[in-house]
Coordinates of C-alpha atoms in Angstrom, one line a residue:
Chain A
M1 CA 283.4 343.8 179.3
K2 CA 285.3 340.5 178.3
I3 CA 287.8 338.7 180.5
E4 CA 290.2 337.3 177.8
K5 CA 292.5 335.2 180.6
T6 CA 291.2 334.6 184.2
N7 CA 294.9 334.0 185.1
A8 CA 297.3 335.1 183.1
G9 CA 300.3 334.7 185.6
F10 CA 300.8 334.6 189.2
L11 CA 303.0 337.0 190.7
T12 CA 305.1 336.6 194.1
N13 CA 304.8 339.3 196.4
F14 CA 308.1 340.5 195.8
E15 CA 306.9 341.3 192.0
V16 CA 304.1 343.0 193.7
L17 CA 306.0 345.3 195.7
D18 CA 308.5 345.8 193.3
F19 CA 305.8 347.2 190.4
L20 CA 304.0 349.2 192.9
R21 CA 307.4 350.7 193.9
S22 CA 308.2 351.5 190.5
R23 CA 304.8 353.1 190.5
G24 CA 305.8 355.5 192.8
A25 CA 303.8 353.9 195.7
K26 CA 305.0 355.2 199.4
T27 CA 304.4 354.6 202.9
D28 CA 304.2 358.3 203.5
P29 CA 300.7 359.5 204.2
M30 CA 301.5 362.3 202.1
G31 CA 302.8 360.2 199.4
C32 CA 299.7 359.0 198.1
L33 CA 298.3 362.0 196.6
G34 CA 300.1 361.3 193.5
A35 CA 300.2 359.0 190.9
V36 CA 299.3 356.3 192.7
A37 CA 296.0 355.4 194.3
A38 CA 295.3 355.3 198.2
S39 CA 293.9 351.5 197.7
E40 CA 297.6 350.7 196.3
C41 CA 299.5 352.4 198.9
K42 CA 297.6 349.9 201.5
V43 CA 299.0 346.7 199.6
Y44 CA 302.0 348.7 199.6
E45 CA 302.3 348.7 203.4
Y46 CA 301.0 345.4 203.9
L47 CA 303.6 343.8 201.5
L48 CA 306.6 346.1 203.5
K49 CA 305.7 343.9 206.5
T50 CA 305.9 340.4 205.0
P51 CA 309.4 339.2 203.9
A52 CA 309.2 340.3 200.3
C53 CA 310.7 343.6 201.7
N54 CA 313.8 342.7 201.7
Q55 CA 314.1 339.7 198.9
T56 CA 315.8 340.2 195.3
R57 CA 314.8 338.7 192.3
E58 CA 318.8 337.1 192.3
S59 CA 317.6 335.6 195.6
I60 CA 314.3 334.1 194.3
N61 CA 316.0 332.8 191.4
E62 CA 318.5 330.9 193.5
F63 CA 315.5 329.5 195.6
V64 CA 313.8 328.5 192.6
T65 CA 317.0 326.5 191.1
R66 CA 318.0 325.0 194.3
C67 CA 314.6 323.8 195.1
E68 CA 314.1 321.9 191.8
S69 CA 315.3 318.4 193.3
F70 CA 312.3 318.7 195.8
K71 CA 309.5 318.5 193.0
L72 CA 307.6 321.0 195.0
T73 CA 304.2 322.0 193.2
N74 CA 304.4 326.1 192.1
A75 CA 301.9 326.6 194.3
D76 CA 304.4 325.0 197.0
K77 CA 307.0 327.2 195.7
L78 CA 305.0 330.5 195.6
N79 CA 303.8 330.0 199.3
V80 CA 307.5 329.4 200.4
I81 CA 308.5 332.5 198.5
N82 CA 305.7 334.8 199.7
W83 CA 306.7 333.9 203.6
R84 CA 309.9 332.5 203.9
P85 CA 309.4 329.9 206.4
S86 CA 312.1 330.4 209.5
S87 CA 311.3 328.0 211.9
A88 CA 309.3 324.3 211.8
A89 CA 306.3 325.4 212.7
D90 CA 306.3 327.9 209.5
A91 CA 307.1 325.6 207.4
Y92 CA 304.4 323.3 209.0
A93 CA 301.7 325.7 208.0
Q94 CA 302.7 325.4 204.6
N95 CA 303.1 321.5 204.2
E96 CA 305.4 318.3 205.5
G97 CA 306.5 318.7 201.8
I98 CA 308.2 322.1 202.0
L99 CA 309.2 321.1 205.6
R100 CA 311.5 318.4 204.6
A101 CA 312.7 320.7 201.5
I102 CA 313.8 323.4 203.9
I103 CA 315.2 321.0 206.4
Q104 CA 317.5 319.7 204.0
I105 CA 318.4 322.8 202.4
W106 CA 319.1 324.5 205.8
G107 CA 321.1 321.2 206.5
Q108 CA 323.3 322.0 203.2
D109 CA 323.4 325.7 204.4
C110 CA 324.9 324.6 207.6
K111 CA 328.1 322.4 205.9
Chain T
M1 CA 297.9 335.6 196.4
F2 CA 298.3 337.7 193.6
V3 CA 297.2 337.2 189.9
L4 CA 297.1 338.8 186.6
S5 CA 293.9 338.9 185.0
Q6 CA 293.4 339.7 181.4
I7 CA 290.6 341.7 180.2
E8 CA 289.0 343.4 177.1
H9 CA 286.9 346.3 177.4
N10 CA 285.1 348.3 175.2
L11 CA 286.0 352.0 177.2
P12 CA 284.2 355.1 176.2
M13 CA 286.3 358.3 176.6
P14 CA 285.2 361.1 178.5
P15 CA 285.8 364.5 176.4
H16 CA 287.4 366.0 179.7
L17 CA 290.0 363.6 179.3
L18 CA 291.0 364.3 175.4
S19 CA 294.2 366.5 175.8
R20 CA 295.7 363.9 177.5
P21 CA 298.1 361.5 176.1
L22 CA 295.9 358.3 174.9
V23 CA 297.3 355.9 177.0
D24 CA 297.7 358.4 180.4
A25 CA 293.8 359.0 179.7
I26 CA 292.7 355.4 179.3
K27 CA 294.8 354.3 182.4
A28 CA 293.3 356.8 184.2
E29 CA 289.7 356.0 183.0
L30 CA 290.7 352.3 183.8
E31 CA 292.0 352.8 187.6
R32 CA 288.5 355.1 187.8
L33 CA 286.2 351.7 186.9
F34 CA 288.4 349.1 188.1
L35 CA 290.9 350.3 191.1
D36 CA 289.8 348.9 194.6
K37 CA 286.6 346.7 193.0
V38 CA 286.0 343.5 192.7
V39 CA 285.3 341.6 189.5
A40 CA 283.4 338.0 190.1
N41 CA 285.4 335.2 190.1
L42 CA 288.6 337.2 189.1
G43 CA 289.1 339.2 192.7
L44 CA 289.8 342.4 194.2
C45 CA 292.0 344.8 191.8
V46 CA 294.5 346.1 193.0
S47 CA 296.2 347.9 190.2
V48 CA 296.7 348.2 186.4
Y49 CA 299.3 346.2 185.5
D50 CA 299.5 347.5 181.9
I51 CA 298.0 348.0 178.5
R52 CA 298.3 345.5 175.6
S53 CA 296.2 347.0 172.8
V54 CA 293.9 350.0 171.9
E55 CA 291.9 350.1 169.1
G56 CA 288.8 351.7 167.6
G57 CA 288.2 355.2 168.7
F58 CA 284.6 355.6 167.0
I59 CA 282.5 357.9 168.5
F60 CA 278.8 356.7 168.1
P61 CA 275.4 358.4 167.3
G62 CA 274.3 360.0 170.3
E63 CA 277.1 359.7 172.4
G64 CA 279.6 362.8 173.0
C65 CA 282.5 360.5 173.8
S66 CA 285.6 358.1 171.8
T67 CA 284.9 354.6 172.5
Y68 CA 287.8 352.4 172.5
K69 CA 288.3 348.6 172.4
V70 CA 291.3 348.6 175.1
S71 CA 292.7 345.0 176.2
F72 CA 294.8 345.3 179.4
R73 CA 295.8 343.4 182.5
L74 CA 295.1 343.7 185.7
L75 CA 296.4 342.8 189.0
M76 CA 293.9 340.8 191.1
F77 CA 294.7 339.7 194.5
R78 CA 292.8 336.4 194.4
P79 CA 294.3 334.0 196.7
F80 CA 294.5 330.4 195.9
V81 CA 292.7 327.7 198.3
G82 CA 295.7 326.5 200.6
E83 CA 297.5 329.5 200.5
V84 CA 298.7 330.7 203.8
L85 CA 298.2 334.2 204.9
V86 CA 298.8 336.4 207.8
G87 CA 296.7 338.8 209.1
K88 CA 295.0 340.7 211.9
I89 CA 291.8 339.8 214.0
S90 CA 289.4 342.9 213.4
G91 CA 286.5 341.4 215.3
Y92 CA 284.4 338.7 216.2
D93 CA 280.8 337.4 216.5
E94 CA 279.0 334.0 217.4
K95 CA 280.1 332.6 214.0
G96 CA 283.6 333.1 214.3
L97 CA 286.8 335.7 213.9
H98 CA 287.0 338.4 211.5
V99 CA 290.1 338.8 209.9
S100 CA 291.5 341.8 207.9
L101 CA 294.6 342.2 205.5
D102 CA 295.1 346.1 205.6
F103 CA 293.7 346.1 201.9
F104 CA 290.9 343.7 202.2
S105 CA 288.9 342.9 205.4
D106 CA 286.3 340.4 204.4
I107 CA 287.8 337.2 206.0
S108 CA 286.0 335.2 208.3
I109 CA 287.3 332.1 210.0
P110 CA 284.1 330.3 211.3
G111 CA 284.2 328.3 214.6
H112 CA 283.9 325.0 213.1
L113 CA 287.3 325.9 211.3
M114 CA 289.6 326.6 214.5
Q115 CA 291.8 324.1 216.2
Y116 CA 290.0 321.2 218.0
G117 CA 289.2 322.5 221.6
T118 CA 288.5 326.3 220.8
A119 CA 285.5 327.4 222.2
R120 CA 283.7 330.7 223.1
A121 CA 284.5 332.7 226.5
L122 CA 281.8 333.9 228.4
D123 CA 282.8 337.6 227.5
G124 CA 282.5 336.7 223.9
R125 CA 286.1 336.3 223.2
W126 CA 287.3 332.8 221.2
M127 CA 289.6 330.9 223.2
L128 CA 291.6 327.8 222.8
K129 CA 291.8 325.2 225.6
T130 CA 295.0 323.3 225.5
E131 CA 295.8 320.0 227.0
D132 CA 297.8 321.8 229.7
G133 CA 294.5 323.4 230.8
D134 CA 296.2 326.8 229.6
E135 CA 293.1 329.5 227.8
L136 CA 294.8 331.0 224.6
Y137 CA 292.7 334.0 223.8
L138 CA 292.1 335.1 220.3
D139 CA 292.3 339.1 221.3
L140 CA 291.6 341.9 218.7
D141 CA 294.5 343.3 216.5
D142 CA 296.5 340.0 217.4
E143 CA 298.3 339.0 214.1
I144 CA 296.7 335.3 212.8
R145 CA 298.0 332.9 210.0
F146 CA 295.0 331.4 208.4
L147 CA 294.7 328.7 205.4
V148 CA 292.4 329.8 202.7
S149 CA 289.7 327.2 202.6
S150 CA 287.5 328.7 200.3
I151 CA 286.5 332.1 198.2
K152 CA 283.0 332.9 197.5
Y153 CA 281.6 335.2 195.6
P154 CA 277.8 336.4 196.8
P155 CA 275.3 337.2 194.4
I156 CA 273.9 341.2 195.4
P157 CA 271.4 340.5 198.2
V158 CA 267.5 341.2 196.9
E159 CA 266.5 342.1 200.2
Q160 CA 268.6 342.8 203.5
K161 CA 267.8 342.4 207.1
E162 CA 269.0 345.0 209.4
T163 CA 270.9 342.3 211.5
D164 CA 272.9 341.7 208.6
R165 CA 276.6 342.6 207.8
A166 CA 277.2 344.9 205.1
F167 CA 277.2 343.1 201.6
A168 CA 280.7 341.6 200.6
P169 CA 280.9 341.0 197.1
M170 CA 284.2 338.4 197.7
Q171 CA 284.5 336.3 200.7
I172 CA 287.5 334.7 202.0
I173 CA 286.7 331.9 204.5
G174 CA 289.8 330.7 206.2
S175 CA 290.9 328.1 208.4
I176 CA 293.1 328.1 211.5
K177 CA 292.7 324.0 211.8
G178 CA 296.4 322.9 211.7
D179 CA 300.0 323.1 212.3
G180 CA 301.3 326.3 212.8
L181 CA 298.4 328.2 212.2
G182 CA 296.8 330.6 214.4
L183 CA 297.9 333.3 216.1
L184 CA 301.7 334.4 215.6
A185 CA 302.2 334.5 219.0
W186 CA 301.8 330.8 220.2
W187 CA 304.6 329.5 218.0
A188 CA 307.0 332.4 218.4
A189 CA 306.8 331.8 222.1
D190 CA 307.3 327.9 221.6
E191 CA 310.5 329.0 219.5
E192 CA 311.4 331.1 222.3
E193 CA 311.0 328.6 224.9
G194 CA 312.7 325.8 222.5
E195 CA 316.1 327.9 222.2
A196 CA 316.3 328.9 225.9
E197 CA 315.9 324.9 226.6
A198 CA 318.5 324.5 224.0
E199 CA 320.9 327.0 225.8
A200 CA 320.2 325.6 229.3
E201 CA 321.6 322.1 228.0
E202 CA 324.9 323.4 226.9

């Protein structure tokens, strides 16, 4: 075995969820008897509980374009996309830069 | 949280898979080899993402299977340091908490990486004593938000004591020392109380 690239790209939770869905993962316990392994179904079920379950590619793309002016790192963007903070406490867990960005975005939305 | 890793592997193809289309057979064999297993420094393999190239198909002397050189990408679970994850508390001991995402359960939060004022209660549970005098317990099956502090890939132990936990090839050390971290219930309650106060003011 030879590792060509340790990191060939990050994936958001939504992309992983979409990929597993396209492979046929289901929450039905009997559904795991098909083409998808049981461990993949476990990951699928976990991701269904995260905010990724109702995200779309369009909403993620819109987020990326709107937060360009806040100079977030890629890791910060990934954290926000994956967990979609819905309160100040959630945002604080990420870091203060994200909190500031989110407050401004929310402020814009309220106008 | 999830990363792609590109790997090249000389894959022996067992004869009983030769009746299947080549890509399907290779994928099945890769899944048997890598799925739900930990590769050192790469993380936990969740799925085979795609197969990028297949070369060879040689049969070496003394072997009954053809060998292909396969280049493929695996979908790996490998959170980066500083990522925030949500899991369930699956256990506790004198060193700290054990947390589980459903598909990965070797996560621990040591006592020194908990909120200031966290101590162990008489019944063994960990609890946070707040300045108000409240005691916030970290109970089993509670959802907890933690920050990934480090990821370890310990070598296979040469000898193992009876009291040791089962060997875990990949361990995540988490931290709940920080704003917004800890049980989800702690911060959700604050949010609801804040809303109630706001409504009272109106």
